[in-house]
Short mmCIF file of C-alpha atoms in Angstrom, two decimals:
data_model
loop_
_atom_site.label_atom_id
_atom_site.label_comp_id
_atom_site.label_asym_id
_atom_site.label_seq_id
_atom_site.Cartn_x
_atom_site.Cartn_y
_atom_site.Cartn_z
CA ALA X 18 0.00 0.00 0.00
CA GLN X 19 1.14 3.51 -0.69
CA THR X 20 1.81 5.93 2.12
CA VAL X 21 2.23 9.69 2.12
CA THR X 22 4.04 11.43 4.96
CA GLN X 23 3.94 15.13 5.76
CA SER X 24 6.31 15.64 8.65
CA GLN X 25 5.36 19.26 9.41
CA PRO X 26 1.93 19.49 11.06
CA GLU X 27 2.17 23.29 11.20
CA MET X 28 4.30 25.96 9.59
CA SER X 29 4.30 29.71 9.42
CA VAL X 30 5.72 32.22 6.98
CA GLN X 31 6.01 35.98 6.85
CA GLU X 32 4.00 37.67 4.13
CA ALA X 33 6.05 38.06 0.91
CA GLU X 34 8.56 35.42 2.04
CA THR X 35 9.11 31.92 0.69
CA VAL X 36 8.15 28.70 2.43
CA THR X 37 8.65 25.03 1.57
CA LEU X 38 6.31 22.24 2.67
CA SER X 39 7.75 18.74 2.78
CA CYS X 40 6.25 15.48 1.60
CA THR X 41 7.63 11.99 1.21
CA TYR X 42 5.85 8.95 -0.14
CA ASP X 43 6.37 5.26 -0.43
CA THR X 44 5.35 3.21 -3.45
CA SER X 45 6.46 0.28 -5.54
CA GLU X 46 4.76 1.63 -8.65
CA SER X 47 6.72 3.27 -11.44
CA ASP X 48 3.90 5.30 -12.95
CA TYR X 49 1.99 7.63 -10.69
CA TYR X 50 0.90 11.19 -10.05
CA LEU X 51 1.44 13.55 -7.16
CA PHE X 52 -0.68 16.50 -6.18
CA TRP X 53 -0.83 19.30 -3.67
CA TYR X 54 -4.34 20.27 -2.60
CA LYS X 55 -5.11 23.37 -0.55
CA GLN X 56 -7.94 23.59 1.98
CA PRO X 57 -8.59 27.15 3.23
CA PRO X 58 -10.85 27.83 6.22
CA SER X 59 -13.82 27.71 3.85
CA ARG X 60 -13.18 23.94 3.72
CA GLN X 61 -13.20 23.88 -0.08
CA MET X 62 -10.50 21.61 -1.54
CA ILE X 63 -8.52 23.30 -4.31
CA LEU X 64 -5.89 21.72 -6.56
CA VAL X 65 -2.65 23.69 -6.34
CA ILE X 66 -0.29 21.74 -8.55
CA ARG X 67 0.21 18.34 -10.17
CA GLN X 68 3.31 16.32 -11.08
CA GLU X 69 3.57 13.33 -13.38
CA ALA X 70 6.18 10.85 -12.15
CA TYR X 71 7.48 10.20 -15.67
CA LYS X 72 8.35 13.87 -16.12
CA GLN X 73 11.71 14.98 -14.80
CA GLN X 74 10.83 18.65 -15.03
CA ASN X 75 9.38 20.10 -11.86
CA ALA X 76 5.86 21.50 -12.19
CA THR X 77 5.20 25.19 -11.61
CA GLU X 78 2.01 27.21 -11.30
CA ASN X 79 2.65 30.92 -10.84
CA ARG X 80 4.02 31.32 -7.27
CA PHE X 81 3.81 27.59 -6.58
CA SER X 82 6.49 25.11 -7.61
CA VAL X 83 7.54 21.63 -6.60
CA ASN X 84 10.83 19.88 -6.03
CA PHE X 85 10.22 16.33 -7.23
CA GLN X 86 12.96 13.88 -6.35
CA LYS X 87 11.78 10.52 -7.69
CA ALA X 88 14.65 8.42 -6.38
CA ALA X 89 14.27 9.89 -2.91
CA LYS X 90 10.46 9.72 -3.15
CA SER X 91 10.22 13.32 -2.13
CA PHE X 92 7.73 15.93 -3.33
CA SER X 93 8.03 19.32 -1.65
CA LEU X 94 5.95 22.43 -2.39
CA LYS X 95 7.53 25.87 -2.52
CA ILE X 96 5.35 28.94 -2.18
CA SER X 97 7.05 32.17 -3.22
CA ASP X 98 5.95 35.68 -2.29
CA SER X 99 3.51 34.29 0.28
CA GLN X 100 0.17 36.03 0.53
CA LEU X 101 -2.44 36.11 3.26
CA GLY X 102 -4.72 34.04 1.05
CA ASP X 103 -2.19 31.21 1.09
CA ALA X 104 -3.07 30.45 4.70
CA ALA X 105 -4.63 27.00 4.58
CA MET X 106 -4.16 23.32 5.18
CA TYR X 107 -2.06 21.73 2.44
CA PHE X 108 -2.36 18.06 1.55
CA CYS X 109 0.19 16.08 -0.39
CA THR X 110 -1.60 13.40 -2.42
CA TYR X 111 -0.56 10.30 -4.35
CA SER X 112 -2.37 8.42 -7.11
CA GLY X 113 -1.22 5.40 -9.06
CA ALA X 114 -1.58 5.78 -12.81
CA GLY X 115 -4.40 3.29 -13.15
CA SER X 116 -5.79 3.68 -9.66
CA TYR X 117 -9.15 5.01 -8.61
CA GLN X 118 -7.94 5.67 -5.08
CA LEU X 119 -6.01 8.69 -3.87
CA THR X 120 -3.83 8.58 -0.79
CA PHE X 121 -3.66 11.80 1.18
CA GLY X 122 -1.06 12.89 3.67
CA LYS X 123 -2.20 14.17 7.06
CA GLY X 124 -1.72 17.76 6.02
CA THR X 125 0.37 20.79 6.94
CA LYS X 126 -1.34 23.85 8.34
CA LEU X 127 0.27 26.99 6.94
CA SER X 128 -0.13 30.33 8.65
CA VAL X 129 0.87 33.59 6.94
CA ILE X 130 1.98 36.39 9.22
CA PRO X 131 1.24 39.94 8.00
CA ASN Z 25 -21.70 26.40 -12.70
CA ALA Z 26 -22.89 24.21 -9.82
CA GLY Z 27 -20.04 21.64 -9.95
CA VAL Z 28 -20.33 19.17 -7.04
CA THR Z 29 -23.20 19.88 -4.64
CA GLN Z 30 -23.43 18.29 -1.20
CA THR Z 31 -26.35 18.46 1.17
CA PRO Z 32 -26.72 19.03 4.02
CA LYS Z 33 -23.78 21.19 5.11
CA PHE Z 34 -24.26 20.32 8.78
CA GLN Z 35 -26.04 17.48 10.53
CA VAL Z 36 -26.36 16.22 14.09
CA LEU Z 37 -27.50 12.66 14.67
CA LYS Z 38 -28.10 10.48 17.68
CA THR Z 39 -26.37 7.13 17.92
CA GLY Z 40 -28.33 4.53 15.97
CA GLN Z 41 -30.10 6.96 13.67
CA SER Z 42 -29.82 6.63 9.91
CA MET Z 43 -29.35 9.29 7.30
CA THR Z 44 -28.26 9.89 3.73
CA LEU Z 45 -25.70 12.42 2.62
CA GLN Z 46 -26.50 13.66 -0.84
CA CYS Z 47 -24.02 14.37 -3.60
CA ALA Z 48 -24.79 15.56 -7.12
CA GLN Z 49 -22.57 16.72 -9.96
CA ASP Z 50 -23.52 18.37 -13.23
CA MET Z 51 -20.25 17.86 -15.13
CA ASN Z 52 -21.10 14.45 -16.59
CA HIS Z 53 -18.33 12.83 -14.58
CA GLU Z 54 -18.22 9.05 -14.56
CA TYR Z 55 -16.17 8.86 -11.37
CA MET Z 56 -17.57 9.87 -7.99
CA SER Z 57 -16.24 9.21 -4.53
CA TRP Z 58 -16.75 9.84 -0.82
CA TYR Z 59 -14.01 10.79 1.64
CA ARG Z 60 -14.04 11.45 5.33
CA GLN Z 61 -11.72 13.97 6.97
CA ASP Z 62 -10.76 13.62 10.60
CA PRO Z 63 -8.37 15.88 12.52
CA GLY Z 64 -4.78 14.81 11.98
CA MET Z 65 -5.79 12.04 9.55
CA GLY Z 66 -6.04 13.69 6.17
CA LEU Z 67 -8.77 12.44 3.85
CA ARG Z 68 -9.62 8.76 3.64
CA LEU Z 69 -11.61 7.12 0.87
CA ILE Z 70 -14.89 5.48 1.90
CA HIS Z 71 -16.47 4.32 -1.37
CA TYR Z 72 -16.20 5.19 -5.02
CA SER Z 73 -18.01 4.62 -8.29
CA VAL Z 74 -16.72 4.53 -11.85
CA GLY Z 75 -20.15 4.75 -13.45
CA ALA Z 76 -23.84 4.16 -12.94
CA GLY Z 77 -24.43 0.78 -11.36
CA ILE Z 78 -20.77 0.29 -10.36
CA THR Z 79 -19.45 0.89 -6.85
CA ASP Z 80 -16.45 -0.28 -4.88
CA GLN Z 81 -14.99 0.02 -1.41
CA GLY Z 82 -12.22 2.34 -0.39
CA GLU Z 83 -10.02 2.37 2.68
CA VAL Z 84 -12.73 2.83 5.34
CA PRO Z 85 -16.05 1.43 4.05
CA ASN Z 86 -17.47 -0.11 7.23
CA GLY Z 87 -20.73 1.45 8.39
CA TYR Z 88 -21.47 3.10 5.04
CA ASN Z 89 -23.49 2.09 1.99
CA VAL Z 90 -23.57 3.64 -1.47
CA SER Z 91 -25.41 3.16 -4.73
CA ARG Z 92 -25.17 4.84 -8.13
CA SER Z 93 -28.38 4.74 -10.09
CA THR Z 94 -27.59 7.80 -12.23
CA THR Z 95 -24.43 9.47 -13.48
CA GLU Z 96 -25.27 12.63 -11.55
CA ASP Z 97 -25.97 11.32 -8.04
CA PHE Z 98 -23.95 9.35 -5.52
CA PRO Z 99 -25.59 9.26 -2.06
CA LEU Z 100 -23.81 7.98 1.04
CA ARG Z 101 -25.95 6.15 3.60
CA LEU Z 102 -25.26 5.69 7.28
CA LEU Z 103 -27.54 2.87 8.40
CA SER Z 104 -26.89 3.11 12.15
CA ALA Z 105 -24.79 6.11 13.06
CA ALA Z 106 -22.01 5.74 15.63
CA PRO Z 107 -19.93 8.42 17.39
CA SER Z 108 -16.90 7.16 15.45
CA GLN Z 109 -18.59 8.46 12.31
CA THR Z 110 -18.38 12.04 13.53
CA SER Z 111 -16.37 13.65 10.75
CA VAL Z 112 -16.41 15.98 7.78
CA TYR Z 113 -17.51 14.19 4.62
CA PHE Z 114 -16.49 15.20 1.13
CA CYS Z 115 -17.86 14.08 -2.19
CA ALA Z 116 -15.49 14.34 -5.15
CA SER Z 117 -15.77 13.61 -8.85
CA SER Z 118 -13.72 13.50 -12.04
CA PHE Z 119 -14.19 12.40 -15.62
CA THR Z 120 -12.78 8.89 -15.37
CA GLY Z 121 -11.15 8.72 -11.92
CA THR Z 122 -7.80 7.53 -13.17
CA GLY Z 123 -4.66 8.80 -11.53
CA ALA Z 124 -3.90 11.83 -13.67
CA GLU Z 125 -7.13 13.69 -13.17
CA LYS Z 126 -7.94 16.57 -10.91
CA LEU Z 127 -10.70 15.86 -8.42
CA PHE Z 128 -13.60 18.29 -8.09
CA PHE Z 129 -14.76 18.47 -4.48
CA GLY Z 130 -18.01 19.47 -2.88
CA SER Z 131 -18.00 21.87 0.05
CA GLY Z 132 -18.35 19.13 2.65
CA THR Z 133 -20.85 17.94 5.24
CA GLN Z 134 -19.97 18.26 8.91
CA LEU Z 135 -21.59 15.38 10.75
CA SER Z 136 -21.78 15.00 14.52
CA VAL Z 137 -23.05 11.77 16.08
CA LEU Z 138 -23.98 12.09 19.75
#
């Protein structure tokens, strides 16, 4: 079974600064996808970024980027120029290529300090 | 654009009572799923469906029933509620459910079982 570990239950960052959220995963599959979902206080789940395991290039979406280290099974999220609206719970998520089941990490609560 | 609609948003039950959480999507998605979110546990898959008439169990299916009679609707039934089922429940859908796809989430149902 796949597991996803987020070792930082809580983190904080100063507004306009950069923060990195950590995620490691364990799998025996070679083809899979990794995601970061954001859950603000509104409770709505929002996709932040997605990475295909077969792609060596790290995904980026505006201020959000990932550091994908396939051999180390590491998938960290970097948020640049942090904004107050980035305050949320962030979930690292794994999905096998042919799987119908996602595995979520336990989440990291990010606070942004004005 | 309704997306994924969950009702109710909040519910309080007494132990032993039954209820149905409703989920509807208007995006013609074949894949629908139910997750529960508990503090410090991330999201865990309860049941999922890859099309009308097809359902399967996820990680934590005990105590829950589902059916899928139409593409649009995927209700989750609690036959005899227990305090351990106190949680926030999310319905999510995607076109096919395979690993690469983004999940579209409803806004959640907060359920308390006394």
